[in-house]
XYZ file of C-alpha atoms in Angstrom:
540
model
C -0.803 15.984 2.988
C -4.533 15.493 2.728
C -4.989 14.593 6.324
C -2.355 16.827 8.016
C -3.156 19.476 10.549
C -2.594 22.394 8.291
C -4.848 21.172 5.378
C -7.618 20.384 7.875
C -6.997 23.920 9.122
C -7.664 25.343 5.659
C -10.527 23.106 5.185
C -12.259 24.586 8.185
C -11.765 28.056 7.202
C -12.935 27.375 3.892
C -16.093 25.257 5.221
C -17.101 28.297 7.499
C -17.203 30.805 4.290
C -19.652 28.172 2.749
C -21.645 26.617 5.448
C -21.719 28.870 8.451
C -25.280 29.966 8.722
C -26.408 27.061 6.367
C -29.419 24.938 7.786
C -28.782 21.184 8.702
C -31.936 19.215 8.180
C -30.750 15.722 8.619
C -27.895 13.642 9.743
C -27.372 10.377 8.596
C -25.095 7.362 7.290
C -25.358 5.157 4.249
C -21.866 3.440 4.179
C -19.054 2.329 6.567
C -16.985 5.237 7.968
C -18.808 8.179 6.832
C -21.405 10.573 7.941
C -23.681 12.770 5.722
C -25.438 16.294 6.852
C -28.000 17.439 4.599
C -27.365 21.218 4.033
C -29.749 22.215 1.202
C -29.954 25.419 -0.709
C -32.611 26.702 -3.064
C -29.912 26.193 -5.906
C -28.767 22.885 -4.498
C -31.335 20.970 -2.818
C -29.423 17.817 -2.459
C -26.084 19.297 -0.944
C -24.317 17.680 1.904
C -21.537 17.722 3.942
C -19.708 14.488 3.535
C -17.272 13.223 6.743
C -15.009 10.527 6.198
C -13.842 8.640 9.029
C -11.837 6.100 7.295
C -8.612 6.117 9.308
C -6.291 6.246 6.228
C -8.438 8.837 4.414
C -10.198 11.311 6.764
C -11.716 14.372 5.069
C -14.742 16.645 4.921
C -16.299 17.540 1.534
C -19.226 19.476 0.589
C -21.040 17.390 -2.180
C -23.617 19.887 -4.082
C -25.547 17.056 -5.616
C -25.623 13.838 -3.470
C -28.834 11.821 -3.353
C -29.765 9.739 -0.172
C -30.125 6.138 -0.667
C -33.270 4.355 -0.060
C -32.091 1.469 1.953
C -29.354 0.605 4.293
C -29.664 4.115 5.959
C -28.730 4.699 9.624
C -30.491 8.074 11.010
C -29.136 9.845 13.739
C -32.039 11.484 15.129
C -30.096 14.211 17.236
C -31.376 17.384 15.470
C -35.015 16.950 16.669
C -35.450 20.025 14.121
C -33.662 21.761 11.600
C -30.752 23.947 13.182
C -28.409 26.562 11.970
C -24.662 25.618 11.503
C -22.997 28.610 13.787
C -19.417 27.801 13.007
C -17.059 25.045 12.277
C -13.654 25.443 14.170
C -10.510 23.384 14.457
C -8.422 22.675 17.993
C -5.329 25.013 17.794
C -3.083 22.093 18.734
C -5.148 18.799 17.809
C -6.658 17.117 14.790
C -10.159 17.760 16.440
C -12.630 19.660 14.526
C -16.212 21.018 16.032
C -19.211 21.835 14.092
C -21.480 23.945 16.472
C -25.115 23.668 15.718
C -27.831 25.638 17.546
C -28.428 23.427 20.377
C -25.805 20.583 19.827
C -22.226 20.095 18.719
C -20.680 17.573 16.413
C -16.830 16.675 17.126
C -14.835 15.047 14.436
C -11.659 13.395 15.915
C -8.935 12.212 13.601
C -6.647 9.781 15.652
C -5.459 6.885 13.108
C -7.750 3.624 14.097
C -9.801 5.687 16.474
C -11.158 8.331 14.259
C -14.711 8.972 15.132
C -17.334 11.460 15.039
C -19.265 12.323 18.536
C -22.506 14.052 19.249
C -22.699 16.233 22.193
C -25.598 17.849 24.017
C -24.786 20.025 26.994
C -21.184 18.795 27.205
C -22.598 14.970 27.166
C -21.909 12.478 24.612
C -25.542 11.686 23.251
C -24.436 9.695 20.122
C -21.342 8.570 18.191
C -20.700 7.226 14.718
C -19.301 3.919 15.862
C -18.595 2.581 19.402
C -15.304 3.465 20.804
C -12.848 2.942 23.888
C -11.851 6.336 23.212
C -15.239 7.938 23.820
C -14.354 8.306 27.623
C -11.321 10.467 26.942
C -12.965 12.855 24.365
C -14.464 15.259 26.900
C -11.283 15.614 28.409
C -9.686 16.538 24.998
C -12.585 18.990 24.113
C -12.220 20.790 27.630
C -8.206 20.977 27.256
C -8.426 22.491 23.767
C -9.066 26.045 22.408
C -10.575 26.032 19.266
C -10.724 28.705 16.123
C -11.909 29.050 12.824
C -8.779 31.060 11.621
C -5.559 29.991 10.228
C -3.106 28.809 12.780
C 0.676 29.663 12.874
C 2.361 27.681 15.574
C 5.405 28.961 17.176
C 8.456 26.628 17.059
C 11.687 26.323 18.998
C 14.349 27.004 16.218
C 17.216 25.096 17.668
C 15.169 21.791 17.231
C 15.275 22.577 13.610
C 19.063 22.448 13.437
C 20.119 19.982 10.719
C 16.489 19.542 10.064
C 16.511 16.197 11.955
C 13.368 14.604 10.953
C 13.098 12.377 13.995
C 13.842 15.074 16.634
C 11.366 17.553 14.825
C 8.791 14.925 14.826
C 9.203 13.943 18.363
C 8.533 17.607 19.534
C 6.123 18.670 16.636
C 4.219 15.546 15.652
C 1.631 17.445 13.629
C 4.254 19.196 11.341
C 4.328 16.849 8.004
C 7.279 15.539 6.663
C 6.906 17.251 3.285
C 6.788 20.726 5.329
C 9.768 19.590 7.052
C 11.650 18.700 3.680
C 10.402 21.779 1.949
C 11.913 23.999 4.682
C 15.258 22.091 4.342
C 15.110 22.484 0.693
C 14.651 26.288 0.884
C 16.720 27.093 4.005
C 19.482 29.760 3.678
C 22.196 30.235 6.342
C 21.180 32.830 8.866
C 17.528 33.076 7.931
C 14.794 32.730 10.389
C 13.471 29.296 10.506
C 10.342 30.001 11.794
C 9.562 32.831 9.395
C 10.224 30.165 6.756
C 7.941 27.977 8.503
C 5.224 30.575 8.561
C 5.685 31.321 4.971
C 5.266 27.798 3.973
C 2.022 27.621 6.114
C 0.729 30.866 4.136
C 1.269 28.905 1.210
C -0.511 26.116 2.503
C -3.569 28.322 3.737
C -3.895 30.230 0.615
C -1.834 28.930 -2.379
C -3.201 26.522 -5.299
C -3.211 22.992 -4.475
C -1.650 20.403 -7.075
C -3.039 17.003 -7.370
C -1.055 14.253 -9.121
C 0.198 10.566 -9.064
C 3.768 10.206 -7.999
C 4.825 6.982 -9.878
C 7.965 6.654 -7.743
C 6.446 6.502 -4.543
C 3.169 4.885 -5.984
C 1.019 7.269 -4.258
C -1.410 10.171 -5.156
C 0.344 13.652 -3.747
C -1.844 16.620 -2.542
C 0.702 19.360 -2.001
C 0.697 23.208 -2.306
C 1.685 24.408 -6.109
C 4.456 26.323 -4.493
C 6.327 23.114 -3.014
C 9.935 23.013 -4.705
C 10.166 19.403 -3.600
C 7.715 18.321 -6.138
C 8.987 21.004 -9.155
C 7.906 19.520 -12.471
C 4.991 17.087 -11.102
C 1.807 19.214 -11.937
C -1.426 17.109 -13.138
C -3.906 19.263 -11.818
C -4.271 22.336 -9.962
C -7.188 23.568 -7.877
C -7.952 26.834 -6.125
C -9.735 25.321 -3.115
C -9.500 22.541 -0.796
C -13.197 21.212 -1.576
C -12.318 20.795 -5.401
C -8.832 19.376 -4.541
C -10.294 16.867 -2.048
C -12.932 15.942 -4.681
C -10.199 15.619 -7.362
C -7.980 13.712 -4.898
C -10.676 11.247 -3.986
C -11.456 10.437 -7.714
C -7.892 9.708 -8.468
C -7.201 7.686 -5.355
C -10.010 5.278 -5.894
C -8.714 4.973 -9.580
C -5.063 4.698 -8.460
C -6.152 2.027 -5.763
C -8.065 0.163 -8.296
C -5.135 -0.134 -10.632
C -2.387 -0.487 -8.016
C -4.365 -3.545 -6.657
C -4.576 -5.051 -9.839
C -0.794 -4.544 -10.610
C -0.113 -6.140 -6.938
C -2.291 -9.122 -7.608
C -0.950 -9.755 -11.302
C 2.629 -9.282 -10.055
C 2.277 -11.679 -7.062
C 0.811 -14.426 -9.226
C 3.051 -13.725 -12.422
C 6.251 -13.843 -10.237
C 4.953 -16.988 -8.632
C 4.119 -18.527 -12.304
C 7.281 -17.823 -13.536
C 9.515 -19.148 -10.879
C 7.485 -22.177 -10.730
C 7.792 -22.837 -14.562
C 11.523 -21.927 -14.598
C 12.299 -24.315 -11.640
C 10.384 -27.340 -13.668
C 12.105 -26.141 -16.982
C 15.673 -26.442 -15.252
C 14.689 -29.761 -13.716
C 13.478 -31.446 -17.185
C 16.493 -29.962 -19.061
C 18.848 -31.314 -16.424
C 16.957 -34.775 -16.920
C 17.191 -34.592 -20.653
C 20.987 -33.580 -20.694
C 21.607 -36.880 -18.915
C 20.221 -38.763 -22.130
C 18.383 -41.835 -22.682
C 19.597 -44.592 -20.383
C 17.351 -47.681 -21.091
C 20.494 -49.345 -22.497
C 22.550 -48.847 -19.698
C 19.746 -50.225 -17.333
C 19.136 -53.077 -19.501
C 23.120 -53.919 -19.037
C 22.814 -53.597 -15.536
C 20.014 -55.931 -15.594
C 22.249 -58.565 -17.716
C 25.121 -58.212 -15.479
C 23.359 -58.652 -12.269
C 21.799 -61.920 -14.028
C 25.223 -63.079 -15.049
C 26.687 -62.366 -11.537
C 23.439 -63.513 -9.568
C 25.670 -65.925 -7.327
C 27.332 -62.628 -5.965
C 23.981 -61.166 -4.782
C 22.676 -61.362 -1.189
C 19.610 -59.550 0.154
C 20.770 -56.651 2.377
C 23.491 -55.624 -0.114
C 23.378 -51.708 -1.174
C 25.936 -52.122 -3.912
C 27.711 -54.721 -5.961
C 30.836 -54.518 -8.197
C 30.901 -56.532 -11.341
C 33.078 -56.497 -14.406
C 31.296 -55.163 -17.348
C 31.940 -57.824 -20.197
C 31.713 -55.463 -22.852
C 34.153 -52.869 -21.644
C 36.081 -55.443 -19.174
C 35.884 -52.719 -16.589
C 34.631 -52.900 -13.215
C 31.397 -50.961 -12.345
C 29.404 -50.475 -9.057
C 25.585 -51.032 -9.276
C 23.227 -49.674 -6.547
C 20.930 -52.298 -5.054
C 17.935 -51.899 -2.673
C 18.880 -53.740 0.612
C 15.193 -54.725 0.979
C 15.182 -56.551 -2.536
C 15.848 -60.010 -3.153
C 18.538 -61.243 -5.944
C 15.790 -61.520 -8.528
C 13.762 -58.378 -7.573
C 17.026 -56.528 -8.096
C 17.557 -58.021 -11.379
C 14.047 -57.359 -12.368
C 13.935 -53.667 -11.125
C 16.851 -52.777 -13.663
C 14.993 -54.436 -16.689
C 12.001 -52.799 -15.737
C 13.735 -49.522 -15.538
C 14.876 -50.162 -18.706
C 11.462 -50.372 -20.299
C 10.422 -47.382 -18.254
C 13.215 -45.345 -19.257
C 12.281 -45.052 -22.971
C 8.580 -43.956 -22.298
C 9.913 -41.416 -19.186
C 12.415 -40.008 -21.639
C 9.855 -39.302 -24.261
C 7.403 -37.914 -21.759
C 10.274 -35.540 -20.531
C 11.067 -34.438 -24.033
C 7.376 -33.830 -24.377
C 6.979 -32.198 -20.962
C 10.008 -29.912 -21.756
C 8.427 -28.381 -24.919
C 5.150 -27.850 -23.192
C 6.613 -26.119 -20.095
C 9.090 -24.016 -22.592
C 5.843 -22.838 -24.472
C 4.138 -22.022 -21.034
C 7.366 -20.113 -20.169
C 7.491 -18.299 -23.350
C 3.817 -17.376 -22.923
C 4.322 -16.051 -19.392
C 7.332 -13.868 -20.423
C 5.076 -12.455 -23.290
C 2.431 -11.705 -20.494
C 5.241 -10.259 -18.296
C 6.074 -7.624 -21.304
C 2.331 -6.984 -21.710
C 2.165 -6.202 -17.748
C 5.369 -3.858 -18.140
C 3.701 -1.959 -20.656
C -0.077 -1.932 -19.496
C -1.400 1.253 -18.379
C -5.242 0.995 -17.979
C -7.631 -0.974 -15.942
C -8.712 -2.908 -18.945
C -5.204 -4.021 -19.732
C -4.829 -5.305 -16.272
C -8.118 -7.322 -16.420
C -7.034 -8.693 -19.463
C -3.765 -9.942 -18.255
C -5.685 -11.323 -15.083
C -7.928 -13.488 -17.530
C -5.043 -14.729 -19.402
C -3.384 -15.899 -15.862
C -6.763 -17.088 -14.609
C -6.732 -14.963 -11.471
C -10.163 -15.242 -10.084
C -11.388 -12.184 -7.601
C -12.187 -12.930 -4.238
C -14.825 -10.241 -4.507
C -18.467 -10.751 -5.652
C -17.730 -9.795 -9.140
C -15.453 -12.032 -11.247
C -14.131 -9.457 -13.825
C -13.869 -11.105 -17.332
C -12.807 -9.611 -20.749
C -15.162 -11.431 -23.121
C -13.990 -12.129 -26.536
C -15.475 -9.896 -29.260
C -17.196 -7.651 -26.893
C -16.492 -4.110 -27.944
C -16.925 -1.984 -24.758
C -16.498 1.627 -23.411
C -15.748 1.682 -19.593
C -15.926 4.597 -17.308
C -15.771 5.376 -13.886
C -17.884 7.698 -12.001
C -15.953 9.644 -9.087
C -13.302 7.458 -9.541
C -15.237 4.592 -8.131
C -18.541 3.359 -9.950
C -17.757 1.330 -12.955
C -19.923 1.857 -16.060
C -19.628 -0.385 -18.977
C -20.977 0.709 -22.623
C -22.066 -1.412 -25.591
C -20.635 -0.131 -28.946
C -22.753 -2.408 -31.273
C -25.542 -4.786 -31.459
C -23.323 -7.661 -30.779
C -21.575 -6.226 -27.909
C -24.871 -4.886 -26.348
C -26.005 -8.510 -26.538
C -22.727 -9.770 -24.755
C -22.923 -7.023 -22.194
C -26.591 -7.565 -21.291
C -26.823 -11.096 -21.402
C -23.396 -12.659 -20.650
C -21.153 -9.748 -18.835
C -23.801 -8.130 -16.647
C -24.411 -9.742 -13.355
C -27.783 -9.991 -11.926
C -27.654 -7.294 -9.298
C -25.954 -4.615 -11.669
C -28.221 -1.935 -13.172
C -29.062 -1.777 -16.739
C -29.873 1.278 -18.776
C -31.326 2.252 -22.443
C -32.673 5.202 -23.905
C -36.493 4.604 -24.178
C -37.919 4.063 -27.521
C -34.699 5.087 -29.235
C -32.039 3.135 -30.645
C -28.754 3.299 -28.576
C -26.136 1.332 -26.545
C -26.808 -0.957 -23.472
C -25.257 0.397 -20.418
C -24.536 -1.369 -17.272
C -23.556 0.132 -13.979
C -21.566 -2.293 -11.951
C -22.706 -3.136 -8.361
C -19.706 -4.171 -6.188
C -21.461 -4.980 -2.930
C -25.311 -5.272 -2.407
C -24.925 -4.296 1.019
C -24.655 -0.766 0.309
C -27.317 1.184 -1.718
C -26.292 2.786 -4.931
C -26.497 6.270 -4.568
C -29.083 8.022 -6.497
C -27.131 10.537 -8.260
C -24.728 7.743 -9.479
C -27.818 5.973 -11.256
C -28.752 9.347 -12.746
C -25.247 9.800 -14.123
C -25.277 6.419 -15.903
C -28.665 7.169 -17.296
C -27.135 10.371 -18.676
C -24.490 8.416 -20.541
C -26.970 5.959 -21.860
C -28.701 8.874 -23.360
C -25.681 10.524 -24.638
C -24.879 7.171 -26.478
C -28.232 6.893 -28.034
C -30.320 8.888 -30.991
C -31.223 11.159 -27.992
C -27.984 12.444 -27.839
C -28.662 16.103 -29.144
C -32.036 16.477 -27.237
C -32.159 18.894 -24.338
C -33.759 15.702 -22.156
C -34.395 12.195 -22.764
C -36.120 9.222 -21.055
C -34.090 6.497 -19.912
C -35.292 3.154 -18.997
C -33.487 1.344 -16.153
C -33.707 -2.016 -14.318
C -31.658 -4.694 -12.732
C -29.759 -6.856 -14.930
C -31.495 -9.845 -14.088
C -34.720 -8.594 -15.420
C -33.334 -8.238 -18.899
C -33.571 -11.328 -21.015
C -33.578 -12.326 -24.816
C -35.799 -14.641 -26.646
C -34.522 -17.030 -29.238
C -34.661 -15.450 -32.495
C -34.700 -11.929 -31.532
C -32.723 -9.520 -33.544
C -29.148 -8.786 -32.419
C -29.317 -5.736 -29.771
C -33.035 -6.460 -29.015
C -33.735 -7.643 -25.476
C -36.945 -7.585 -23.149
C -37.123 -5.973 -19.759
C -39.179 -6.267 -16.860
C -39.780 -3.954 -13.687
C -38.807 -0.813 -15.799
C -38.313 2.420 -14.194
C -37.744 5.727 -16.251
C -35.454 8.644 -15.677
C -35.757 11.785 -17.450
C -32.022 13.101 -17.963
C -29.811 15.392 -20.020
C -27.881 13.453 -22.367
C -24.085 14.100 -21.337
C -20.833 12.565 -19.928
C -20.631 14.867 -16.615
C -17.242 16.126 -15.286
C -16.819 13.504 -12.645
C -16.918 10.634 -15.183
C -13.846 9.352 -16.500
C -13.230 7.096 -19.583
C -10.847 4.609 -18.669
C -10.841 2.281 -21.589
C -12.323 1.970 -25.168
C -11.985 -0.961 -27.314
């Protein structure tokens, strides 16, 4: 329900309380499908309004501490000077949000694949987040809509809700979420006003606590009012406002997508391997069950040799008397072979049969061992519950990543693994040996490397998923805080932390375990701690 009209409405109302009157100093983008508006305060000088135009995950979120990247920035020079945010509004009947500044307007249009942001001055489009064919129709949508910063309670035709037929209701009221219709159906009592029930539920959406949880049956992260009875027992996280709920949802969403992607990838490969191995095992067993037939083929060769006078090229079958059993038997022939070639064929086949049967026995044993190993991995897969478990299973199945980073589990490396904001992966060594393995073998050249300056501590690596996107400064700072926390500086108020790219970390022959040389070092002064937006996902 994160992207439905009514939670967007609540987001707009809450953002007005926070941002109306705030000063917008800069507008820019530093990653695909997103826009950042800098709205600093004395208390939070790096505060930004983050707008996601991802068609599958559109949202607006205030980040109190978001650092601008140094590169890969697209600046939108539409402000000219700092401007006050006068108000934020939503269309009464459309997922169209207006951010009104002193002398310009931003329109956040949520329309599936055409989701976009438009910059307008004097009712004219001067810029847009991405070029779109829909830009020609946005002005007409704006003119035809009425905007508000209050909660919207739509009127409905109660007759259309008879029987709560989802198809009929959505046909007329596409903006009403399925979950709301299901909740109305669950609560409805004969004779009750359906519109009053509808407005009661909207009131709960607008002012009630929000629960964020993982629905394992549906395999998705849910974002719903605490009061909804169709999700009675599934309470994992409660939030008082939209901003904190969206923040938690995004963290869980990225973590869930990561795990879900791994599960699908493993399941596909494991199913394929088991099916292929089972088929081969069955074929080998059928071959073995027929027994070793070298004597049978040798007998065929003898019988053809004795009855050579009966053979003529072009025959595909001959019938002869077996002198051992005194019974007639049919022997298949290749019509293209001469009589001598047919005789030689069965003598050769008798020789090959002994070797082939032995090979079949060996192959069966090896294939059975592989099958048992795959079934053991299947059991591990069914019981897995962490990213690290799935990565280890991927390694056992020898599944390679299609992305830049090839995830591996290195034998003997004792690592802690964290996720920042549910997205950025951090690896932490636990002893000298694992520090060496992490820094020299596991870290990729463009990963960030951290260590408390001048003090014993863990080596820390911040994974870089894509070199095309700059690593946010606040993420680098958090990784440095983790490095300070896992060092002798843990109890200090602040501590210096060295960092560089992993490609500038090397180890000379003969150096003690855990000791490395670093180049192009930078230093951050940070507070040693594990911030609240950091989640430990494994600890080997």
